[in-house]
XYZ file of C-alpha atoms in Angstrom:
548
model
C 11.115 -5.141 23.302
C 8.352 -3.854 21.034
C 9.389 -3.231 17.436
C 8.122 -2.995 13.885
C 11.305 -3.693 11.931
C 13.906 -6.145 13.249
C 16.003 -6.782 10.143
C 18.603 -4.044 10.869
C 19.160 -5.379 14.404
C 19.826 -9.109 13.859
C 21.394 -9.637 17.275
C 18.263 -8.336 19.008
C 16.153 -10.431 16.677
C 18.113 -13.513 17.663
C 17.522 -12.773 21.364
C 13.805 -12.548 20.638
C 13.685 -15.760 18.584
C 15.696 -17.626 21.244
C 13.323 -16.470 23.987
C 16.013 -14.520 25.856
C 13.787 -11.420 25.995
C 10.065 -10.682 25.956
C 9.314 -9.415 22.467
C 6.401 -8.105 20.412
C 6.259 -7.337 16.691
C 3.576 -4.719 15.980
C 2.757 -2.780 12.786
C 5.067 0.214 12.346
C 2.137 2.564 11.838
C 0.498 1.401 15.052
C 3.717 1.994 17.005
C 4.033 5.424 15.401
C 0.527 6.350 16.536
C 0.978 4.854 20.013
C 3.668 7.448 20.788
C 1.017 10.147 20.319
C -1.399 8.258 22.553
C 1.229 7.998 25.282
C 2.035 11.695 24.902
C -1.629 12.588 25.446
C -2.048 9.994 28.234
C -4.739 8.172 26.245
C -5.230 4.422 26.692
C -4.333 3.352 23.156
C -5.663 3.194 19.612
C -8.641 1.425 18.097
C -8.207 0.395 14.472
C -8.951 -2.338 11.954
C -5.273 -2.477 10.946
C -3.944 -5.980 11.654
C -7.184 -7.974 11.579
C -6.548 -11.474 10.288
C -2.756 -11.163 10.567
C -0.360 -12.451 13.231
C -1.026 -9.364 15.411
C -4.683 -10.353 15.701
C -5.066 -11.984 19.167
C -6.636 -14.999 17.438
C -3.331 -15.503 15.569
C -0.796 -14.700 18.294
C -1.334 -11.044 19.164
C 2.102 -10.023 17.865
C 4.017 -12.075 20.438
C 7.383 -13.257 19.091
C 8.091 -16.114 21.544
C 6.561 -18.244 24.317
C 8.282 -16.171 26.998
C 6.109 -13.199 26.008
C 2.790 -13.468 27.840
C 1.576 -9.869 28.207
C -1.323 -8.995 25.903
C -0.808 -5.680 24.091
C -3.595 -6.266 21.545
C -7.238 -7.147 22.162
C -10.227 -7.753 19.907
C -13.191 -5.413 20.279
C -16.478 -5.083 18.426
C -18.092 -1.719 17.780
C -21.493 -1.523 16.068
C -21.019 -5.095 14.907
C -17.636 -4.394 13.302
C -14.416 -5.996 14.549
C -11.514 -3.760 15.627
C -8.168 -4.261 17.328
C -7.261 -2.234 20.406
C -3.535 -1.606 20.903
C -2.586 -0.505 24.408
C -0.455 2.610 24.812
C 3.061 1.842 26.041
C 5.132 3.598 28.714
C 8.195 5.326 27.257
C 10.841 6.540 29.691
C 13.915 7.371 27.613
C 14.160 8.893 24.127
C 17.331 8.789 22.023
C 16.671 11.127 19.087
C 18.658 13.102 16.527
C 18.531 16.423 14.724
C 20.827 18.820 12.894
C 21.220 21.932 15.041
C 20.452 22.684 18.693
C 20.599 26.046 20.425
C 21.568 26.513 24.064
C 17.913 26.193 25.130
C 17.657 22.735 23.544
C 15.527 23.718 20.540
C 16.346 21.324 17.695
C 16.092 21.771 13.907
C 16.410 19.088 11.217
C 17.513 20.924 8.091
C 20.136 18.308 7.124
C 18.121 15.260 8.151
C 16.571 12.945 5.578
C 13.524 12.262 7.772
C 11.769 13.578 10.875
C 9.919 10.313 11.690
C 8.121 10.403 15.083
C 10.699 12.578 16.868
C 8.237 15.148 18.222
C 5.713 12.517 19.346
C 8.410 10.476 21.085
C 9.908 13.496 22.825
C 6.460 14.576 24.018
C 5.582 11.055 25.201
C 8.779 10.699 27.217
C 8.617 14.213 28.668
C 5.001 13.789 29.743
C 5.924 10.443 31.303
C 8.590 12.112 33.429
C 11.410 10.493 31.456
C 14.688 11.574 29.846
C 14.930 13.046 26.316
C 18.406 12.991 24.719
C 18.962 14.498 21.254
C 22.129 14.045 19.189
C 23.013 16.902 16.792
C 25.903 17.823 14.548
C 26.179 21.538 15.428
C 25.272 24.088 18.104
C 23.795 27.593 17.810
C 23.355 30.654 19.979
C 20.182 30.710 22.118
C 17.052 31.906 20.292
C 18.931 32.164 16.988
C 16.980 29.406 15.243
C 13.888 30.102 13.156
C 10.850 28.957 15.131
C 9.415 27.559 11.876
C 12.364 25.176 11.582
C 12.339 23.906 15.173
C 10.991 20.345 15.103
C 11.643 19.472 18.775
C 11.133 22.408 21.172
C 13.626 22.824 23.990
C 10.957 22.450 26.681
C 10.912 18.731 25.826
C 14.689 18.199 25.730
C 16.839 17.234 28.744
C 20.241 16.629 27.117
C 21.955 17.530 23.843
C 24.881 15.471 22.535
C 27.213 17.045 19.968
C 28.389 14.256 17.649
C 31.351 14.202 15.252
C 30.472 13.643 11.587
C 31.543 9.993 11.591
C 28.884 9.254 14.235
C 26.101 11.239 12.592
C 25.443 9.537 9.254
C 22.306 10.688 7.469
C 21.155 7.129 6.662
C 22.475 3.619 7.238
C 24.193 3.795 3.857
C 25.060 7.471 3.229
C 27.050 9.880 5.366
C 25.338 12.889 3.834
C 23.465 13.705 0.615
C 21.925 17.149 0.140
C 19.209 15.743 -2.124
C 17.916 13.554 0.731
C 17.369 16.558 2.987
C 15.828 18.658 0.207
C 18.633 21.227 0.195
C 19.159 20.708 -3.531
C 17.252 19.044 -6.343
C 19.329 16.648 -8.376
C 18.666 15.442 -11.960
C 16.866 12.102 -12.017
C 18.256 11.114 -15.394
C 20.933 9.124 -13.603
C 18.458 6.461 -12.448
C 20.122 3.325 -13.835
C 18.238 1.007 -16.166
C 17.900 -2.544 -14.871
C 19.473 -5.427 -16.801
C 16.974 -7.785 -18.383
C 16.663 -10.420 -15.673
C 13.920 -11.845 -13.455
C 13.791 -8.675 -11.374
C 13.221 -6.464 -14.403
C 10.583 -8.799 -15.842
C 8.706 -8.747 -12.532
C 9.076 -4.957 -12.200
C 7.853 -4.445 -15.757
C 4.775 -6.613 -15.241
C 3.987 -4.870 -11.968
C 4.433 -1.456 -13.623
C 1.628 -2.318 -16.052
C -0.726 -1.851 -13.075
C 0.253 1.822 -12.691
C -2.274 4.511 -13.509
C -1.777 8.263 -14.077
C -1.882 10.410 -10.913
C -1.715 7.339 -8.702
C -0.319 7.701 -5.174
C 2.081 4.786 -4.849
C 3.911 3.048 -2.011
C 7.049 1.025 -2.720
C 8.229 -1.674 -0.333
C 11.696 -3.071 0.264
C 13.465 -5.386 -2.160
C 11.842 -6.318 -5.459
C 9.536 -3.235 -5.607
C 12.615 -0.992 -5.701
C 12.789 -1.853 -9.416
C 9.514 -0.020 -10.152
C 11.053 3.516 -10.268
C 13.746 2.330 -12.668
C 11.181 0.847 -15.057
C 8.865 3.868 -14.703
C 11.760 6.232 -15.428
C 12.939 4.166 -18.408
C 9.411 4.128 -19.843
C 9.001 7.910 -19.211
C 5.985 7.611 -16.889
C 7.658 8.577 -13.603
C 6.382 12.167 -13.873
C 2.765 10.944 -13.904
C 3.005 9.272 -10.474
C 3.440 10.286 -6.841
C 5.762 7.829 -5.116
C 5.776 7.671 -1.326
C 7.379 5.839 1.581
C 5.832 5.161 4.981
C 8.626 7.145 6.647
C 6.929 10.397 5.591
C 8.327 11.290 2.159
C 5.849 12.198 -0.578
C 6.901 12.586 -4.208
C 10.343 12.439 -5.731
C 12.247 9.178 -6.076
C 12.315 6.887 -3.014
C 15.809 5.617 -2.219
C 16.695 1.930 -2.072
C 18.938 -0.413 -0.093
C 20.446 1.018 3.097
C 19.021 4.445 2.167
C 15.464 3.039 2.068
C 12.912 5.446 3.537
C 14.671 8.527 2.197
C 13.846 10.128 -1.134
C 15.620 12.182 -3.766
C 13.804 15.434 -4.628
C 10.840 14.736 -2.337
C 7.893 17.093 -2.707
C 7.207 16.929 1.024
C 8.595 15.220 4.108
C 6.045 14.944 6.903
C 6.132 13.267 10.300
C 5.720 9.503 10.070
C 2.599 9.470 12.228
C 0.850 11.821 9.804
C 1.926 9.648 6.875
C 0.209 6.692 8.513
C -2.910 8.820 9.027
C -2.838 9.338 5.253
C -2.202 5.651 4.554
C -4.667 4.190 7.065
C -7.398 6.531 5.848
C -7.163 5.235 2.282
C -4.728 7.695 0.681
C -2.829 5.007 -1.245
C -4.052 4.032 -4.703
C -1.593 1.166 -5.173
C 1.138 -0.530 -3.155
C 3.986 -2.637 -4.542
C 5.373 -4.978 -1.890
C 7.687 -7.951 -1.585
C 6.482 -11.522 -1.273
C 8.579 -14.098 0.566
C 5.892 -16.783 0.558
C 2.170 -17.035 -0.214
C -0.451 -19.734 0.276
C -3.691 -20.996 -1.270
C -5.825 -18.409 0.601
C -3.651 -15.557 -0.688
C -1.972 -14.975 2.688
C 1.552 -13.536 2.454
C 4.479 -13.831 4.866
C 7.362 -11.354 4.904
C 8.000 -11.199 8.651
C 9.133 -14.538 10.126
C 11.059 -17.488 8.685
C 12.113 -20.069 11.251
C 15.027 -18.575 13.214
C 15.039 -15.366 11.135
C 12.871 -12.476 12.369
C 12.514 -9.700 9.792
C 9.466 -8.008 11.307
C 6.358 -6.639 9.639
C 7.415 -2.983 9.526
C 4.701 -0.944 7.801
C 3.577 -3.902 5.661
C 0.387 -4.484 7.659
C -0.684 -0.825 7.576
C 0.004 -0.517 3.855
C -1.799 -3.693 2.798
C -4.764 -2.852 5.009
C -5.436 0.485 3.334
C -4.192 0.456 -0.275
C -6.906 0.199 -2.925
C -4.788 -2.158 -5.045
C -1.919 -4.372 -3.850
C 0.720 -5.911 -6.105
C 2.994 -8.477 -4.445
C 6.256 -9.028 -6.298
C 8.719 -11.894 -6.074
C 10.413 -14.681 -7.985
C 8.351 -17.835 -8.458
C 10.802 -19.829 -6.318
C 13.689 -18.986 -3.981
C 16.887 -21.024 -4.457
C 14.824 -23.983 -5.568
C 12.395 -23.670 -2.631
C 8.711 -23.128 -3.523
C 7.336 -19.734 -2.522
C 3.734 -20.782 -3.051
C 3.039 -23.091 -0.116
C 0.030 -24.784 1.471
C 0.135 -22.452 4.507
C 2.499 -19.562 5.254
C 4.571 -19.709 8.426
C 3.287 -16.327 9.583
C 0.379 -14.313 8.194
C 1.641 -10.762 7.567
C -1.171 -10.209 5.050
C -4.597 -11.827 5.269
C -5.954 -12.979 1.928
C -9.451 -13.811 3.227
C -9.852 -10.363 4.815
C -8.715 -8.661 1.591
C -11.019 -10.806 -0.551
C -13.964 -10.079 1.712
C -13.229 -6.354 1.390
C -13.144 -6.615 -2.409
C -9.529 -5.519 -2.749
C -7.675 -5.993 -6.025
C -4.625 -8.135 -5.196
C -2.066 -9.509 -7.664
C 0.930 -11.806 -7.109
C 3.488 -11.142 -9.852
C 6.402 -13.433 -10.679
C 8.656 -13.832 -13.718
C 6.843 -17.068 -14.576
C 3.185 -16.295 -13.941
C 0.666 -13.973 -12.283
C -2.006 -14.854 -9.723
C -5.040 -12.849 -8.636
C -6.897 -13.063 -5.331
C -10.521 -14.200 -5.509
C -13.073 -15.138 -2.871
C -12.067 -18.766 -3.479
C -8.359 -18.088 -3.021
C -5.614 -17.590 -5.600
C -6.351 -17.902 -9.303
C -3.704 -18.356 -11.999
C -4.472 -15.596 -14.519
C -1.276 -15.250 -16.620
C 1.566 -17.525 -17.716
C 4.830 -16.587 -19.451
C 5.016 -17.372 -23.183
C 6.189 -20.887 -23.992
C 5.602 -22.352 -20.544
C 3.448 -25.361 -19.835
C 0.954 -24.622 -17.039
C 1.093 -28.081 -15.496
C 4.833 -28.737 -15.813
C 6.291 -25.275 -15.246
C 3.820 -23.791 -12.747
C 1.441 -26.159 -10.969
C 3.995 -28.930 -10.430
C 6.201 -26.478 -8.533
C 3.572 -25.248 -6.064
C 2.525 -26.510 -2.656
C -1.170 -26.251 -3.514
C -3.472 -26.257 -6.515
C -4.680 -22.743 -7.367
C -7.891 -22.001 -9.220
C -7.208 -22.353 -12.959
C -9.773 -21.289 -15.537
C -8.400 -19.629 -18.686
C -4.979 -18.073 -17.921
C -3.806 -15.711 -20.632
C -0.278 -15.216 -21.907
C 1.896 -12.619 -20.167
C 2.772 -9.660 -22.410
C 5.684 -10.803 -24.647
C 7.251 -7.335 -24.381
C 8.172 -8.072 -20.767
C 10.853 -10.518 -21.928
C 12.461 -8.432 -24.691
C 15.469 -6.116 -24.215
C 13.933 -3.082 -25.957
C 11.580 -0.629 -24.247
C 7.968 -1.729 -23.889
C 6.771 1.805 -24.785
C 3.826 1.630 -22.413
C 3.380 5.363 -21.842
C 0.407 5.756 -24.178
C -1.243 2.632 -22.800
C -0.866 3.796 -19.199
C -2.233 7.229 -19.988
C -5.235 5.672 -21.739
C -6.476 2.610 -19.872
C -7.413 -0.138 -22.337
C -11.089 -1.014 -22.486
C -10.394 -4.621 -21.415
C -8.871 -3.442 -18.143
C -12.077 -1.625 -17.188
C -14.221 -4.729 -16.821
C -13.981 -7.670 -14.464
C -16.524 -10.314 -13.543
C -16.319 -12.782 -10.650
C -18.818 -15.591 -11.317
C -18.466 -16.993 -7.785
C -19.868 -13.842 -6.202
C -21.805 -12.788 -9.344
C -20.097 -9.410 -9.024
C -19.221 -7.178 -11.989
C -16.522 -4.509 -11.470
C -16.659 -1.479 -13.757
C -13.565 0.739 -13.608
C -14.250 4.249 -14.966
C -11.136 5.687 -13.303
C -9.604 8.550 -15.293
C -12.273 8.367 -17.993
C -13.594 11.588 -19.546
C -17.054 11.458 -21.165
C -17.588 14.675 -23.122
C -20.076 13.953 -25.903
C -23.321 12.086 -26.481
C -21.447 9.793 -28.881
C -19.015 8.830 -26.113
C -21.969 8.103 -23.805
C -23.484 5.811 -26.451
C -20.162 4.044 -27.041
C -19.634 3.443 -23.313
C -23.221 2.224 -22.906
C -22.846 -0.195 -25.815
C -19.577 -1.628 -24.468
C -20.992 -2.220 -20.961
C -24.261 -3.549 -22.345
C -22.471 -6.078 -24.544
C -20.331 -7.426 -21.712
C -23.217 -7.716 -19.275
C -25.414 -9.404 -21.880
C -22.776 -12.152 -22.255
C -23.162 -13.088 -18.578
C -26.817 -13.951 -19.094
C -28.155 -12.980 -15.677
C -28.471 -9.896 -13.511
C -25.311 -9.044 -11.536
C -24.180 -6.979 -8.562
C -22.178 -4.039 -9.915
C -19.346 -2.042 -8.298
C -18.291 1.116 -10.162
C -15.011 3.030 -9.631
C -15.467 6.750 -10.364
C -12.005 7.976 -9.298
C -10.866 10.913 -11.481
C -13.958 10.492 -13.661
C -15.116 13.508 -15.686
C -18.591 13.982 -17.144
C -19.388 17.036 -19.263
C -22.443 18.851 -17.836
C -24.300 18.941 -21.145
C -24.380 15.124 -21.436
C -25.562 14.438 -17.860
C -29.087 13.539 -18.985
C -27.797 11.181 -21.687
C -25.479 9.516 -19.194
C -28.210 9.086 -16.579
C -30.570 7.600 -19.162
C -27.854 5.099 -20.114
C -27.370 4.172 -16.436
C -31.096 3.621 -15.987
C -31.244 1.372 -19.022
C -28.311 -0.747 -17.812
C -29.742 -0.961 -14.291
C -33.195 -2.030 -15.520
C -31.871 -4.802 -17.743
C -28.657 -6.020 -16.101
C -28.215 -4.859 -12.469
C -29.346 -6.813 -9.436
C -27.819 -4.057 -7.295
C -25.185 -1.362 -7.751
C -22.692 0.457 -5.552
C -20.343 3.252 -6.613
C -17.218 4.770 -5.070
C -14.670 7.558 -5.478
C -12.028 8.966 -3.132
C -12.929 12.512 -4.268
C -15.413 14.140 -1.889
C -16.206 16.746 -4.569
C -17.003 14.071 -7.153
C -19.125 12.135 -4.636
C -21.153 15.274 -4.011
C -21.451 16.074 -7.709
C -22.431 12.565 -8.830
C -24.713 12.069 -5.855
C -26.603 15.255 -6.640
C -26.863 14.425 -10.336
C -28.176 10.907 -9.754
C -30.570 11.898 -6.983
C -31.965 14.728 -9.087
C -32.728 12.237 -11.855
C -34.228 9.707 -9.410
C -31.347 7.255 -9.540
C -30.286 5.816 -6.164
C -26.667 7.076 -5.857
C -25.093 4.722 -3.282
C -21.708 6.472 -3.677
C -19.028 5.482 -1.178
C -15.509 6.638 -0.367
C -13.675 3.371 -1.037
C -13.997 0.099 -2.899
C -14.161 -1.703 0.456
C -17.175 0.360 1.547
C -18.867 -0.183 -1.818
C -18.404 -3.972 -1.640
C -19.522 -4.062 2.007
C -22.675 -2.173 1.027
C -23.482 -4.765 -1.653
C -22.912 -7.615 0.800
C -25.316 -5.941 3.217
C -27.902 -5.587 0.481
C -27.652 -9.317 -0.197
C -28.219 -10.172 3.486
């Protein structure tokens, strides 16, 4: 058995843990893409997704038990860069579902919540000479279906099964909801407010990391509180929430309906969603955290005899620009922050090397990932760092000057964070890591329209860099940055002054190809080396290369 998620099939998971079957746990996005590779009779996929985690051959290769000996993952190096190669898998039988089938086997999905990888799977099985079976809830006359609505063409289908309603539930938890299939749009005012407990405190603190126009992924469990807080604080309309299953926009569903969404803006095939994710489309991901260790590694997939599976966790954490792990500080009296996690679903060292922003949010404190491991950066009001935090951990994190968590998190009234989220505070735009001598300047969402604003920005950056007392490597985030054309010369002069006095080297990035072109042209024209990259990871890698 090869699977991403195991938690909804506990009996199969037990067989795997007990060694009764050969079993692999691979990233959900990799499995999704492998169906396409099998369909096209290609050997597999080459990707960096999974490096440093338990699917890396150096950490087990995704094998669940000792009975499993076949290698499905291998390590390969291309142009000096490590990749993982996942072999394509034979698929002989497909059990799929849709809404309507005509007599020729063409299948539509108008009442389905998701399309997932149905077309890729059907194509893979058909091209492998296998059997494709599709369950539907109604039949139609031949050639009566709109070709634009057919998601699985009849040429790929061998059998159609007509199912009664009780055997054709839309999700694990809901028989049918028109808002999940996009047939109606339902008011979102009914999103319930969370009671003031640990979950709400954690969700509130995590929500402070949101930024306008961010593309967001929400994981299972604790992160499901984010939409409630965002709705309560009236910032939900400024975000695009997504799920790895293919929904974009709207309000992702929770619990047994997880993966669906109310009022989704789009519902695409899951393989295409992972193309979007793996390529860097996610600005921020909020994910659960079962246990974490001193290196910042996180485990959500395996706990002794319990096999939950990685699902899409590995894909999401590999690609998201910012990652916020959410969880209570302890679980039923058991420490969550341990010396070494049982299984590495997320690699802290790989993320730190790539320069990712990673936070670990609890109701008691907040940690941040650094190149030296986890650093305690915030503590709840009234708590003693030694007694209430460090004494209850399996390792000693880096502790410098932790600040107090926002007192509003712990009060019953609204935090009223809308204005703050729409206008990023100056303090949040600057970060310095003395260990790497790296200064991060976040200009995301900033609009510079006048010469006075250029001078004010220059003065603020100049003051902070002067405090450090030595030249630094600088990484600048230009996502959603706007510069008025008539102040371009003033802005470039300010950059030159800062570079001459404070920069050892500089690297810039933005996900906008238009902005990269515009800034690159402006800087080159004024004889400033642009060094503008597509992602923070590329920008940090460039600086590391400069140092070598």
